[in-house]
Amino acid sequence: MNLIPFCTLDTTCPYLPDRKSRTEYIYIEGCNFELNSKLVRYGFRRFGRYFQKPVCQGCDKCVSVRVDSFSFLPSKSQRRVIRKNENTRWYYSRPLVDDEHVELFKKYHRHMYHKRDWKYYDMDLKKYYDLYVLGYGNFGKEISYYNEAGELICVDLIDILEDGISSIYCYYDPEYSHLSLGKFSLLKEIEFVRKSELKWVYLGYHVDGCQSLEYKKDYQPQEILTEYVGFDKDAIWK
């Protein structure tokens, strides 16, 4: 296993544009199941072989959250989302990359660029592989969703952990917004974890004031990581 730690300089925060952000990274070749689980418990997010967590000066807005699947009860509106997707098919596999995935990713991000002014990055097969497939080891998985015609309409990338799953990234076809596929995919994650007799769905960061991340508050009960600490200290969730 090869580990290379490094840190960025201050850049414009992707969540709160009036602030600066700084990110700690660990690049890991050959990350195993146990180490990936530990890194998630300490607040790291995995993209490819890169593991990252915020180390911003004078700001603690990025709060790692996890949902207790054993105690979760869907709300009335969440039950409606489940009913709306009775005919949505899903498939569980290792992370995949092909033209269909890349085109759906680009379609979703063009939509979010116009809807919420997200920064748009042009994606290709190589970039997608490096960011969402590489480094998946024996823990990285994908739940892909299809309409009745067999067309890919949503992709949810996850990591299986010792105590649950890490929700890495989800994107969907905006033409199917009426199905609330982002919400549905998270509800399926909670169902999947519970059926696996695990407990936690790690949702990454909630940032108060960032509209794109507000949905995470709708999945309760939750715990938060109280502080980002080094491996010489315990990671405490409350």
Short mmCIF file of C-alpha atoms in Angstrom, two decimals:
data_model
loop_
_atom_site.label_atom_id
_atom_site.label_comp_id
_atom_site.label_asym_id
_atom_site.label_seq_id
_atom_site.Cartn_x
_atom_site.Cartn_y
_atom_site.Cartn_z
CA MET A 1 0.00 0.00 0.00
CA ASN A 2 1.34 3.43 -0.98
CA LEU A 3 0.12 6.57 0.88
CA ILE A 4 0.93 10.14 -0.13
CA PRO A 5 -0.48 12.92 2.12
CA PHE A 6 -0.71 16.52 0.93
CA CYS A 7 -2.77 19.67 1.45
CA THR A 8 -4.12 22.36 -0.88
CA LEU A 9 -3.61 26.07 -0.54
CA ASP A 10 -6.62 28.26 0.21
CA THR A 11 -9.17 28.32 -2.62
CA THR A 12 -12.72 29.62 -3.01
CA CYS A 13 -15.10 27.43 -1.05
CA PRO A 14 -17.34 25.31 -3.35
CA TYR A 15 -20.17 25.46 -0.79
CA LEU A 16 -20.01 29.02 0.56
CA PRO A 17 -18.45 31.30 -2.09
CA ASP A 18 -17.77 34.11 0.37
CA ARG A 19 -15.31 31.86 2.26
CA LYS A 20 -11.99 30.19 1.62
CA SER A 21 -11.44 26.44 1.86
CA ARG A 22 -8.43 24.22 2.43
CA THR A 23 -8.44 20.45 1.96
CA GLU A 24 -6.25 17.68 3.36
CA TYR A 25 -5.72 14.76 0.99
CA ILE A 26 -4.29 11.26 1.21
CA TYR A 27 -3.59 9.54 -2.11
CA ILE A 28 -3.68 5.78 -1.53
CA GLU A 29 -2.76 2.99 -3.91
CA GLY A 30 -4.20 -0.33 -2.76
CA CYS A 31 -6.48 0.92 0.00
CA ASN A 32 -8.14 -2.02 1.76
CA PHE A 33 -11.57 -2.46 3.29
CA GLU A 34 -10.49 -1.80 6.87
CA LEU A 35 -8.56 1.40 6.12
CA ASN A 36 -11.33 2.82 3.96
CA SER A 37 -13.84 2.20 6.78
CA LYS A 38 -11.56 3.96 9.26
CA LEU A 39 -11.01 6.97 7.01
CA VAL A 40 -14.76 7.45 6.58
CA ARG A 41 -15.25 7.34 10.37
CA TYR A 42 -12.66 10.13 10.62
CA GLY A 43 -14.54 12.31 8.13
CA PHE A 44 -12.68 11.56 4.91
CA ARG A 45 -14.46 11.34 1.56
CA ARG A 46 -13.15 9.07 -1.21
CA PHE A 47 -13.02 9.99 -4.89
CA GLY A 48 -10.97 7.48 -6.85
CA ARG A 49 -7.71 7.01 -4.97
CA TYR A 50 -8.00 10.40 -3.28
CA PHE A 51 -9.31 10.72 0.28
CA GLN A 52 -10.12 14.23 1.46
CA LYS A 53 -11.38 16.16 4.46
CA PRO A 54 -11.69 19.91 5.19
CA VAL A 55 -8.99 21.66 7.24
CA CYS A 56 -10.19 25.23 6.70
CA GLN A 57 -8.71 28.06 8.74
CA GLY A 58 -11.30 29.70 11.00
CA CYS A 59 -14.32 27.84 9.62
CA ASP A 60 -16.12 24.71 10.83
CA LYS A 61 -19.19 24.79 8.58
CA CYS A 62 -18.48 21.39 6.94
CA VAL A 63 -19.99 18.88 9.36
CA SER A 64 -19.82 15.13 8.66
CA VAL A 65 -23.19 13.45 9.24
CA ARG A 66 -24.43 9.87 9.34
CA VAL A 67 -27.97 8.47 9.44
CA ASP A 68 -29.04 5.75 11.87
CA SER A 69 -30.75 3.25 9.55
CA PHE A 70 -32.10 1.15 12.45
CA SER A 71 -34.10 4.08 13.84
CA PHE A 72 -35.02 5.81 10.57
CA LEU A 73 -38.72 6.06 9.72
CA PRO A 74 -39.65 7.55 6.33
CA SER A 75 -41.84 10.63 6.40
CA LYS A 76 -45.11 10.89 4.50
CA SER A 77 -43.40 12.67 1.58
CA GLN A 78 -40.59 10.08 1.53
CA ARG A 79 -43.15 7.27 1.34
CA ARG A 80 -44.66 9.05 -1.68
CA VAL A 81 -41.22 9.05 -3.32
CA ILE A 82 -41.00 5.29 -2.82
CA ARG A 83 -44.43 4.77 -4.37
CA LYS A 84 -43.55 6.95 -7.37
CA ASN A 85 -40.63 4.64 -8.12
CA GLU A 86 -42.52 1.33 -8.06
CA ASN A 87 -41.56 0.77 -11.70
CA THR A 88 -37.99 2.03 -11.41
CA ARG A 89 -35.57 -0.88 -11.81
CA TRP A 90 -32.22 -0.99 -10.05
CA TYR A 91 -29.00 -2.97 -10.43
CA TYR A 92 -26.17 -3.47 -7.94
CA SER A 93 -22.62 -3.86 -9.28
CA ARG A 94 -19.03 -2.67 -9.08
CA PRO A 95 -18.56 0.91 -10.38
CA LEU A 96 -18.94 1.03 -14.16
CA VAL A 97 -17.77 3.46 -16.81
CA ASP A 98 -19.09 3.76 -20.35
CA ASP A 99 -20.50 6.41 -22.68
CA GLU A 100 -23.98 6.07 -21.15
CA HIS A 101 -22.68 6.90 -17.67
CA VAL A 102 -20.58 9.84 -18.86
CA GLU A 103 -23.37 11.36 -20.94
CA LEU A 104 -25.82 11.11 -18.04
CA PHE A 105 -23.25 12.71 -15.73
CA LYS A 106 -22.75 15.60 -18.15
CA LYS A 107 -26.49 16.07 -18.62
CA TYR A 108 -27.03 16.27 -14.88
CA HIS A 109 -24.23 18.78 -14.39
CA ARG A 110 -25.39 21.01 -17.25
CA HIS A 111 -28.77 21.07 -15.53
CA MET A 112 -27.24 21.98 -12.15
CA TYR A 113 -25.08 24.65 -13.80
CA HIS A 114 -28.24 26.44 -14.95
CA LYS A 115 -30.34 25.63 -11.87
CA ARG A 116 -27.87 26.39 -9.06
CA ASP A 117 -24.85 27.89 -10.78
CA TRP A 118 -22.65 24.86 -10.17
CA LYS A 119 -19.23 25.03 -11.79
CA TYR A 120 -19.35 22.91 -14.93
CA TYR A 121 -16.54 20.43 -15.67
CA ASP A 122 -16.48 18.68 -19.02
CA MET A 123 -16.28 14.95 -18.34
CA ASP A 124 -14.84 12.13 -20.45
CA LEU A 125 -14.28 8.40 -19.95
CA LYS A 126 -10.76 8.81 -18.53
CA LYS A 127 -11.72 11.55 -16.05
CA TYR A 128 -14.78 9.60 -14.93
CA TYR A 129 -12.74 6.44 -14.42
CA ASP A 130 -10.13 8.28 -12.35
CA LEU A 131 -12.73 10.03 -10.18
CA TYR A 132 -15.44 7.41 -9.66
CA VAL A 133 -14.08 3.96 -10.56
CA LEU A 134 -10.34 3.81 -9.81
CA GLY A 135 -9.51 2.53 -6.33
CA TYR A 136 -12.83 0.81 -5.69
CA GLY A 137 -11.08 -2.29 -4.32
CA ASN A 138 -13.42 -4.73 -2.60
CA PHE A 139 -15.68 -2.02 -1.19
CA GLY A 140 -16.69 0.39 -3.99
CA LYS A 141 -20.11 -0.33 -5.49
CA GLU A 142 -22.71 1.24 -7.75
CA ILE A 143 -26.49 1.16 -7.66
CA SER A 144 -27.79 2.10 -11.11
CA TYR A 145 -31.44 2.87 -11.85
CA TYR A 146 -33.34 2.30 -15.09
CA ASN A 147 -36.72 3.26 -16.52
CA GLU A 148 -39.13 0.71 -17.94
CA ALA A 149 -37.47 1.01 -21.35
CA GLY A 150 -34.14 -0.03 -19.86
CA GLU A 151 -32.54 3.43 -20.08
CA LEU A 152 -30.10 4.54 -17.38
CA ILE A 153 -31.66 7.40 -15.40
CA CYS A 154 -29.70 7.50 -12.12
CA VAL A 155 -26.34 6.36 -10.74
CA ASP A 156 -25.57 6.14 -7.02
CA LEU A 157 -21.95 5.43 -6.05
CA ILE A 158 -21.32 3.99 -2.58
CA ASP A 159 -18.63 2.30 -0.48
CA ILE A 160 -19.41 -0.67 1.75
CA LEU A 161 -17.96 -0.17 5.25
CA GLU A 162 -17.54 -2.21 8.42
CA ASP A 163 -20.53 -0.48 10.03
CA GLY A 164 -22.57 0.75 7.05
CA ILE A 165 -22.02 2.50 3.74
CA SER A 166 -20.51 5.77 2.58
CA SER A 167 -22.72 7.67 0.15
CA ILE A 168 -20.16 9.01 -2.34
CA TYR A 169 -22.04 10.61 -5.22
CA CYS A 170 -25.39 10.44 -6.99
CA TYR A 171 -26.46 11.93 -10.31
CA TYR A 172 -29.62 11.50 -12.36
CA ASP A 173 -31.46 12.46 -15.53
CA PRO A 174 -33.19 15.83 -14.90
CA GLU A 175 -35.97 14.78 -17.29
CA TYR A 176 -37.05 12.39 -14.51
CA SER A 177 -37.10 15.00 -11.76
CA HIS A 178 -40.72 14.06 -11.04
CA LEU A 179 -39.43 10.76 -9.61
CA SER A 180 -37.17 12.53 -7.04
CA LEU A 181 -34.41 10.06 -7.87
CA GLY A 182 -31.86 11.68 -5.57
CA LYS A 183 -34.19 11.21 -2.60
CA PHE A 184 -35.17 7.72 -3.74
CA SER A 185 -31.55 6.60 -4.04
CA LEU A 186 -30.82 7.68 -0.47
CA LEU A 187 -33.90 5.88 0.79
CA LYS A 188 -32.66 2.76 -1.00
CA GLU A 189 -29.27 3.19 0.68
CA ILE A 190 -30.93 3.21 4.09
CA GLU A 191 -32.98 0.14 3.16
CA PHE A 192 -29.87 -1.62 1.85
CA VAL A 193 -27.88 -0.93 5.02
CA ARG A 194 -30.67 -2.10 7.29
CA LYS A 195 -31.17 -5.33 5.33
CA SER A 196 -27.40 -5.92 5.54
CA GLU A 197 -27.72 -5.63 9.35
CA LEU A 198 -25.41 -2.64 9.36
CA LYS A 199 -26.30 0.67 10.96
CA TRP A 200 -24.92 3.83 9.41
CA VAL A 201 -25.28 5.71 6.15
CA TYR A 202 -22.44 8.23 6.02
CA LEU A 203 -23.69 11.22 4.02
CA GLY A 204 -20.50 13.25 3.85
CA TYR A 205 -20.79 16.92 4.74
CA HIS A 206 -23.71 19.09 5.65
CA VAL A 207 -22.95 22.79 5.26
CA ASP A 208 -25.38 25.21 6.86
CA GLY A 209 -26.27 27.79 4.21
CA CYS A 210 -25.52 25.59 1.17
CA GLN A 211 -28.81 24.91 -0.63
CA SER A 212 -27.47 21.87 -2.49
CA LEU A 213 -26.79 20.05 0.79
CA GLU A 214 -29.94 20.98 2.71
CA TYR A 215 -31.66 17.72 1.78
CA LYS A 216 -29.42 15.81 4.22
CA LYS A 217 -31.32 17.25 7.20
CA ASP A 218 -34.46 15.39 6.06
CA TYR A 219 -33.02 11.99 7.02
CA GLN A 220 -33.20 11.50 10.77
CA PRO A 221 -32.02 10.50 13.31
CA GLN A 222 -28.47 11.59 12.63
CA GLU A 223 -25.14 11.82 14.37
CA ILE A 224 -22.42 14.34 13.59
CA LEU A 225 -18.65 14.03 13.81
CA THR A 226 -17.83 16.46 16.60
CA GLU A 227 -14.33 17.33 15.38
CA TYR A 228 -11.86 16.42 12.63
CA VAL A 229 -8.95 14.88 14.52
CA GLY A 230 -5.78 12.96 13.74
CA PHE A 231 -5.55 9.19 13.97
CA ASP A 232 -3.89 9.47 17.37
CA LYS A 233 -7.26 10.55 18.81
CA ASP A 234 -10.71 8.95 18.79
CA ALA A 235 -13.23 10.08 16.21
CA ILE A 236 -16.29 11.02 18.28
CA TRP A 237 -19.81 10.98 16.81
CA LYS A 238 -22.80 12.31 18.71
#
